[in-house]
Structure formats: C-alpha cells, structure tokens
Coordinates of C-alpha atoms in Angstrom, one line a residue:
Chain A
G1 CA 0.0 0.0 -0.1
A2 CA 0.9 3.8 -0.3
V3 CA 3.3 5.1 2.3
V4 CA 4.3 8.3 3.4
S5 CA 7.5 8.6 5.4
Q6 CA 7.7 11.7 7.6
H7 CA 10.7 12.9 9.5
P8 CA 11.7 13.8 12.1
S9 CA 8.9 12.5 14.5
R10 CA 10.0 14.7 17.3
V11 CA 12.0 17.9 17.4
I12 CA 12.8 20.5 20.0
C13 CA 14.3 23.7 18.9
K14 CA 15.2 27.0 20.4
S15 CA 13.0 30.1 19.7
G16 CA 14.4 31.9 16.6
T17 CA 15.8 28.8 14.9
S18 CA 14.4 27.0 11.8
V19 CA 13.2 23.6 11.6
K20 CA 12.7 21.3 8.4
I21 CA 10.2 18.7 8.1
E22 CA 10.4 16.2 5.3
C23 CA 7.7 14.0 3.7
R24 CA 8.6 11.4 1.1
S25 CA 6.1 9.3 -0.7
L26 CA 7.8 5.9 -0.9
D27 CA 5.8 3.8 -3.4
F28 CA 3.7 6.3 -5.3
Q29 CA 4.1 9.8 -6.8
A30 CA 2.5 12.4 -4.9
T31 CA 1.7 15.0 -7.2
T32 CA 0.2 17.1 -4.4
M33 CA 1.3 17.0 -0.7
F34 CA -1.0 18.6 1.9
W35 CA 0.3 20.0 5.2
Y36 CA -1.8 19.9 8.3
R37 CA -1.5 21.2 11.8
Q38 CA -3.2 19.7 14.7
F39 CA -3.3 21.4 18.2
P40 CA -4.1 19.2 21.3
K41 CA -7.5 17.8 21.2
Q42 CA -8.6 19.5 18.1
S43 CA -9.0 18.7 14.6
L44 CA -6.5 18.6 11.7
M45 CA -6.2 22.0 10.1
L46 CA -5.0 22.4 6.5
M47 CA -2.1 24.8 6.2
A48 CA -1.0 24.6 2.6
T49 CA -1.1 22.4 -0.5
S50 CA 2.0 21.9 -2.5
N51 CA 2.1 20.8 -6.0
E52 CA 5.3 19.5 -7.5
G53 CA 7.3 22.0 -9.3
S54 CA 5.0 25.0 -8.4
K55 CA 4.5 27.4 -5.6
A56 CA 2.3 26.2 -2.6
T57 CA -1.0 27.4 -1.9
Y58 CA -1.7 28.6 1.6
E59 CA -4.8 28.6 3.5
Q60 CA -6.1 31.9 4.9
G61 CA -4.1 33.0 8.0
V62 CA -1.1 30.9 7.3
E63 CA 2.0 32.9 6.8
K64 CA 3.7 31.9 3.7
D65 CA 7.1 33.3 4.7
K66 CA 7.2 31.6 8.0
F67 CA 6.1 28.2 6.8
L68 CA 8.1 27.6 3.6
I69 CA 7.1 24.6 1.6
N70 CA 9.1 23.0 -1.2
H71 CA 7.9 20.2 -3.3
A72 CA 10.8 19.8 -5.7
S73 CA 10.1 16.3 -6.7
L74 CA 7.2 13.8 -7.0
T75 CA 8.4 12.1 -4.0
L76 CA 9.6 14.7 -1.6
S77 CA 7.9 17.8 0.1
T78 CA 9.4 19.7 2.8
L79 CA 8.0 22.2 5.3
T80 CA 10.4 24.8 7.0
V81 CA 9.2 26.6 10.1
T82 CA 11.4 29.7 10.1
S83 CA 12.2 31.7 13.0
A84 CA 10.2 29.3 15.2
H85 CA 8.4 30.7 18.3
P86 CA 6.8 28.8 21.1
E87 CA 3.4 29.4 19.7
D88 CA 4.5 27.4 16.6
S89 CA 4.7 24.2 18.9
S90 CA 2.2 21.9 17.4
F91 CA 1.8 18.4 15.6
Y92 CA 2.5 18.8 11.9
I93 CA 1.3 16.2 9.5
C94 CA 1.8 15.8 5.8
S95 CA -0.5 13.7 3.4
G96 CA 0.1 12.6 -0.2
G97 CA -2.8 13.2 -2.2
G98 CA -4.2 13.6 -5.6
G99 CA -3.3 10.2 -6.7
S100 CA -5.5 7.1 -7.0
E101 CA -8.6 7.3 -4.7
N102 CA -7.4 3.8 -3.5
Y103 CA -4.6 5.4 -1.6
G104 CA -7.0 7.2 0.5
Y105 CA -4.9 10.2 0.9
T106 CA -2.1 8.7 2.9
F107 CA -0.7 10.4 5.9
G108 CA 2.8 10.7 7.3
S109 CA 3.3 9.7 10.9
G110 CA 3.5 13.4 12.1
T111 CA 6.2 15.6 13.7
R112 CA 5.9 16.9 17.1
L113 CA 7.4 20.4 17.3
T114 CA 8.2 22.0 20.5
V115 CA 9.9 25.4 20.5
V116 CA 11.5 26.5 23.8
Chain B
D1 CA -17.7 28.1 9.4
Q2 CA -17.3 24.4 9.9
Q3 CA -18.1 22.5 6.8
V4 CA -17.7 19.1 8.4
K5 CA -18.9 18.4 11.8
Q6 CA -18.7 15.5 14.3
N7 CA -21.1 16.6 17.1
S8 CA -20.2 13.8 19.6
P9 CA -16.7 14.4 21.0
S10 CA -16.6 11.1 22.6
L11 CA -18.4 7.5 22.6
S12 CA -18.0 4.7 25.0
V13 CA -19.2 1.2 23.8
Q14 CA -18.9 -2.2 25.2
E15 CA -16.7 -4.8 23.4
G16 CA -18.6 -6.9 21.0
R17 CA -21.3 -4.2 20.4
I18 CA -21.8 -1.8 17.6
S19 CA -20.1 1.5 17.5
I20 CA -21.8 4.3 15.4
L21 CA -19.8 7.4 14.6
N22 CA -21.6 10.3 12.8
C23 CA -20.6 13.1 10.8
D24 CA -22.4 15.9 9.2
Y25 CA -21.5 18.3 6.4
T26 CA -22.8 21.4 4.9
N27 CA -21.1 21.6 1.4
S28 CA -23.1 19.8 -1.3
M29 CA -20.0 20.0 -3.5
F30 CA -18.3 17.3 -1.5
D31 CA -17.8 14.3 -3.6
Y32 CA -15.8 11.9 -1.7
F33 CA -15.7 11.2 2.0
L34 CA -13.2 9.3 4.3
W35 CA -12.9 8.0 7.8
Y36 CA -9.7 8.0 9.7
K37 CA -8.4 6.4 12.9
K38 CA -5.8 8.4 14.9
Y39 CA -3.7 7.7 17.9
P40 CA -2.1 10.5 19.9
A41 CA 1.2 11.6 18.3
E42 CA 0.7 9.6 15.1
G43 CA -0.7 10.3 11.6
P44 CA -4.1 9.4 10.8
T45 CA -4.7 5.9 9.4
F46 CA -7.2 5.5 6.5
L47 CA -10.1 3.2 7.2
I48 CA -12.7 3.3 4.7
S49 CA -14.0 6.0 2.1
I50 CA -17.2 6.3 0.1
S51 CA -18.0 8.3 -3.2
S52 CA -21.0 10.6 -3.1
I53 CA -22.5 8.4 -5.8
K54 CA -22.9 5.5 -3.5
D55 CA -24.9 5.2 -0.2
K56 CA -22.9 2.4 1.5
N57 CA -19.4 0.8 1.4
E58 CA -18.3 -2.0 3.6
D59 CA -14.9 -3.4 4.5
G60 CA -14.8 -6.1 7.1
R61 CA -16.1 -4.8 10.4
F62 CA -16.4 -1.2 9.1
T63 CA -19.2 0.0 7.0
V64 CA -19.8 3.7 6.0
F65 CA -23.3 5.0 5.3
L66 CA -23.9 8.2 3.3
N67 CA -27.2 10.0 3.2
K68 CA -26.7 12.9 0.7
S69 CA -30.2 14.5 1.2
A70 CA -29.5 14.7 4.9
K71 CA -25.7 15.5 4.3
H72 CA -25.0 12.9 6.9
L73 CA -22.4 10.0 7.0
S74 CA -21.9 7.4 9.5
L75 CA -19.1 4.7 10.3
H76 CA -20.5 1.6 11.9
I77 CA -18.0 -0.8 13.5
V78 CA -19.1 -4.3 14.5
P79 CA -18.2 -6.0 16.6
S80 CA -16.3 -3.2 18.5
Q81 CA -12.9 -4.3 19.9
P82 CA -10.8 -2.7 22.5
G83 CA -8.2 -2.1 19.9
D84 CA -10.7 0.3 18.0
S85 CA -10.3 2.8 21.0
A86 CA -8.9 5.8 19.2
V87 CA -10.0 9.2 17.8
Y88 CA -12.0 8.9 14.6
F89 CA -12.1 11.7 12.1
C90 CA -14.3 12.0 9.0
A91 CA -13.0 14.0 6.2
A92 CA -14.6 15.2 3.0
R93 CA -13.2 16.1 -0.4
G94 CA -14.5 18.8 -2.6
N95 CA -14.0 22.5 -3.5
A96 CA -10.8 23.2 -5.1
G97 CA -7.6 21.2 -5.2
N98 CA -8.7 17.9 -3.9
M99 CA -7.8 19.0 -0.3
L100 CA -9.8 17.4 2.6
T101 CA -11.8 19.1 5.2
F102 CA -11.8 17.3 8.6
G103 CA -14.3 17.1 11.2
G104 CA -13.4 17.6 14.8
G105 CA -13.0 14.0 15.8
T106 CA -14.8 11.6 18.0
R107 CA -13.0 9.8 20.6
L108 CA -14.3 6.0 20.8
M109 CA -13.5 4.1 23.8
V110 CA -14.4 0.2 23.7
K111 CA -14.6 -1.3 27.2
P112 CA -13.7 -4.9 27.6

C-alpha cells in the first residue's frame, strides 16, 4: 500500500531557529502534498497545499514566509518553520494526495515540534 | 464556518457491540468522504471511504453509510474491539484542489 514517510517524528528547537520537516512518498508519486497542523484535542487544520514544481497554496491565516514549503520532486515535500516561536509548537502532518483514490490520502506519521 | 462536523466528542461502547460514529457536512459539492483513525502523536490511518454516488461501502467490520439528502454519513464498527479505541475523524473532499476538510473528531472508547 501507499506509504508516506515523515521525519523527524519529534524535534525540540530554540526560539528563533528554523526546523525542516520532510515527507517522502515511498511507493507512489505524490503530485500533491498537503500539510496539516493539529493542536491538542483539536482537528487537523490544512495549512497549505503543495504541487510538484510549483508554488504552494496557503490557507487563510497561514504565513507563507514563516512556513516555507518546497515540493521539488514527485516524492519529496518539505515544510520549514522559520524563526520558530513557542506558539508554533504543534503536531505537523503531511499527506500525499491527488493520486489514486485507492490510496485514501495517505498520511505521514507526524512531527511533534516543541519550541523552547 | 465548519463544513464538516462531528457533534459527539466522545463515545463509549462495550466490546462486541456496535459503534456508530456520525458526521454531518454542509457543502453539497463534497464528492468523496473518508474515515480515519488516529492515535495521539501519530498520523491518521485511513479506514474506509465512500464516493458521493454511493450510499454504502463495507470493508470487514467497518461500514460507511452516506445520506446525501441529509448531508450525513456514519461509520459503523461491528463488533467493536478494545483495539478500536482511538479518535476517529471524518473527512470530505471537494472544493478546489482535492484537499480534505476534517471534522473535529470523536474519541471512541471500547470497554472490555
């Protein structure tokens, strides 16, 4: 079945530093990668949609200069949280979508970011 | 404005009985619906989906029912097992770009 590998699973960083999260589709080509954020006991909120080879589309209220998304290939998308602040601490999840419906929009395992 | 709602934040069921998780939506343009199971600090795991042209899809212990006129879908798990205890999210696809819109989730607890 389709697998999306997400790394790192946990990261702790200092305020002001940047953190990169990677998502790789291992056995399918993710022409589209979705990036979500989940706060404790809340739903998954879509942050942005990235399409291979083009600029990402950000949801309202998401700062594109803070959350840099790169989707340089059909199997790799990255999210970089720049100049991280404690309020950026959250659970970030990617999903490879746009392919066969049988994949059911496969999700990565998530990244727990803690900014101290 | 929440387009996908799961009005029950939690549900407790006895092992072996049926679990029914409900989801309502407002956008009639949604054409594909999915259910996911999620554990804390993990990504959602796909369970089952249904196209808007169908009213039922079954896969083992999981059945999803779709009532388009009521804009309502439900996930039935039977028989429920303790390992089913998790948070369940319904999601809908539509609008532009194939993105998914998630409900708020329902925490299912299956008691032995």
